[in-house]
Amino acid sequence: MEFGGLSRKGCAREYRSVDAAQRTASHSAVSRLGRFARSWLAACLLIITLAGGILAADDASEKLNLAKASLEDLAGIEVTSVSRRAEELIATSAAAYVITQEDIRRSGMTSVPELLRMVPGLDVARVNSSMWAISSRGLNERFAKMMLVLIDGRSVYTPLFSGVFWDVQDLPLSTVERIEVIRGPGATMWGANAVNGIINIITKNAKDTTGSFATAAYGTDERPLGDVRHGGKIGSGFYRVYARGFQQDNFVDSSGDDTHDAWRQRRGGFRMDWNGRDSYTLQGDLYDGREQEAFAFPTLLPPFTELRTGTSVVSGGNLLGRWSRSISDDSEMTFQAYYDRTNRDSLQFGEKRTTYDLDFNHRFASGSRHSIIWGLGYRNTRDSTSSSDMIMLDPARSTRRTAGAFVQDDVTITKNRLRLTLGSKFEDNTHSGFELQPNLRLLYTPDDRHTLWTAISRAVRTPTHGEHDARVNLMAFSLPDDTPVLLFVRGGHKFDSEELTAYELGYRSDLGTRGSVDIAAFYNSYNKLRMLEAGAPVLEFSPFPHLEIPLDIVNGGHHHTHGAEIAFNWNFTPAWRMSGSYTWLSRGLAAAAAAGADPKNQFSIRSQLDLPRGMEMDVSAYYVGRLDLPTDAVTGVQSGIQTVPSYLRLDLRLGWRANDSVAISIGARNILDKQHLEFAGFTGEQATEIPRSFYGQVALKF
Amino acid sequence: MMINKRSRLRKSIVIIGTCALVALQIVSRASCRAPGEYDIKAAFLYNFSQFVEWPSSAFKDANSPIVIAVLGDDPFGRALDEVVQEQPTGGRRIIVKRFARPRDIDHCQVLFVSTSEKNIEKSALELLNGKSVLTVGETRDFIKHGGIIRFTVEKRKIGLEVNLERARSENLKMSSKLLKIAKVVKE
């Protein structure tokens, strides 16, 4: 089977509410909208539930008799649950995991980043209501710089400060086909910044979303959330349109009081597909949102920090076209082009970004032993930023061009037994020049049930606009003689790419219908990691005499991490399936040079139980170990909190598929504790605590 | 702020609670159970016995039943036994047998090869050459290993792949109704 990923196939009003009056106005507008939507949603939920009951009663009267069902009927029935099999992944020489539609449906999650919690080896930490830090294999932070994220082949990794703004990647989950997560480098195929892993979000072909589908959720977090999708035939192809809107409640601080991080967003989009020997896809999205925000700004007067609150305005849109021609079973070529625009206006900085991207790749077989894939790509991304008195970018604008080519050969050494993969990416970009990113992989399958693989690869993380041109005021304090001191981070053009050489080893076992086991171990050796180096203090006289100490961004750190991930699926019976994972990560001694904070141990266990009468009961538990925040050895700079305690999160979901058109679920998240903290702010972000939450959801097909 | 949060929480609980109550009430009225993957596959196996014609040499005598057998770990649970409770009117009776290992395979007409037998699938299928057994499986290489019908799952629906040449060489006649929903493939 083709493993899609590995085989590689604005309307926001401009304003910034800084004064209290405006803030209050915007806040009350948010809550007014919430109350209105809430009462309506409650009424709708009731009506839908009642309607569902009537439909269900009809259905019950003609009890489904499978023995009497015709062959056509049998072939047309959608199964409620498909047991996960490792077969799909058995021939993959990387640490990979796929979130299926069944996993999505039964997770009880309502957003893409939250859904990623189930992926073995991925550390998902919610900084506050609208910010996430997500990375595999360490160095996790809000701007997780080593993790590349693609939505239908479109990169959503931001070259401003690196990382992903997860708040604006919130697709309706009912349009997601699957999410493929690869831990470890994937730079040969995907290019720079696919260092610690890649997340590939793949949406459904429009052919599979004909008819109408709606989801409405309401809970203590979702207040409310709604998705609608409609699709059909258009000429010889298919189309779908969708709309999504939600309002997310604020979280709480350590004493349980409301924090300033509620947000709302609306989004719409379409996708058209013409399938055949030549397949064409055209798709696009538009979104806008408002997010309450709070940041700590350093000040020169005691208490040297000031908490400012405001509202971020985010908006964006994209348009993507893809043409692929399948020449034969072993040969295919794809051409893709996209345009993407994002705007973000927050208290800390503003960014408007426009990206054009072209990508071509061609896969073909040469003889019976070689399967070759090669490709060419070009990306132009330019931004225009606005500064605050904490983060300043000079020059405010930057354009980055990346041109790249890659070639990879899959060589069958012994048929069905031994396969060697050898390839490299050759990339040239305006910020760090030429980059070579090769990999070598070996896959051994002694039989259909066992796979052993190993890989050596190199990947780089390219410098961002921020690392070259930003000044970030980090913190202020006073000397014993009361002279104020301001520490600031200073970007510089000397800063070059960070490099990784990764060594990986993996084993996979397919136990047939009973389950599967997947084990991967790695040793990552990083070079030229970003470090801060204190420069000579400067006496500044404006607005009054004070000392400023620059911290220059330099390449210096050598660092290594190693760890292992174990994941399993076990089907006790066809109706009771369990999966779990354990992740162990060890950071080397030179941790001072490394960014982010990572748990040493993580485990998860999920159970899916099919009950009679279309009922389902799902339980998930996640344990994430303690986070020790890095303390910079040179400067002694620390953020306000030094450790984030470990937590155990328990989620419960009860679902009921009344019939083919109605499904209802209720659930609770974080049952075990009233609230807990998952991360900390690094550059002024305010980490808030995630409260226990309850929700109800109705999905309707019509 | 605190009070506001609590009252909102209370309101939410009331709303969710109401929905849960209504849902429960409906659940207690409905009596259908959504079919799982293996419920449908079991029904398919039953249907194969009705849409495939065996040569008379495949049976001991005119009264002997059609035997649907499972080789290896049984993924069906009770589904297969439940589905054969509905016996066809006229024609042969249908019974279900289970074999743990290939050497246990006894007289049968339909043999479902569980994925637990993956490693020895090919040799197990070779054992059945010329015995007019309709072999059914679901591993990726089932057809390549000499099987006749392979279950596929695509977009949550169960599909069939049929190796027609192999069926013919085993003297099995497949009804056009069966072929209509299947995809004919070669080894």
Short mmCIF file of C-alpha atoms in Angstrom, two decimals, chain A residues 58 85 93 96 110 139 209 225 232 240 337 372 395 401 428 444 457 469 476-477 479 504 550 622 639 683:
data_model
loop_
_atom_site.label_atom_id
_atom_site.label_comp_id
_atom_site.label_asym_id
_atom_site.label_seq_id
_atom_site.Cartn_x
_atom_site.Cartn_y
_atom_site.Cartn_z
CA ASP A 58 -38.01 4.10 12.43
CA ARG A 85 -3.58 -2.88 11.12
CA SER A 93 11.52 2.65 6.91
CA ALA A 96 5.49 6.71 11.33
CA THR A 110 -12.54 19.14 18.24
CA LEU A 139 13.34 20.90 21.82
CA THR A 209 -17.68 14.08 0.84
CA LEU A 225 -18.42 25.00 17.83
CA GLY A 232 -21.78 16.99 -4.85
CA ARG A 240 -17.30 20.44 -1.52
CA ALA A 337 1.21 25.33 -7.05
CA ILE A 372 13.14 6.42 -8.38
CA PRO A 395 14.34 45.82 8.35
CA ARG A 401 13.53 32.42 -1.94
CA ASP A 428 19.56 26.84 -1.94
CA TYR A 444 14.50 -5.69 6.19
CA SER A 457 19.96 11.23 7.83
CA ASP A 469 16.83 41.01 12.11
CA ALA A 476 14.85 43.92 33.07
CA PHE A 477 16.21 44.11 36.59
CA LEU A 479 21.80 46.49 39.95
CA GLU A 504 17.50 5.64 13.87
CA PRO A 550 22.82 42.43 24.28
CA TYR A 622 -2.15 10.53 28.94
CA SER A 639 11.27 32.50 32.83
CA THR A 683 9.09 35.21 25.67
#
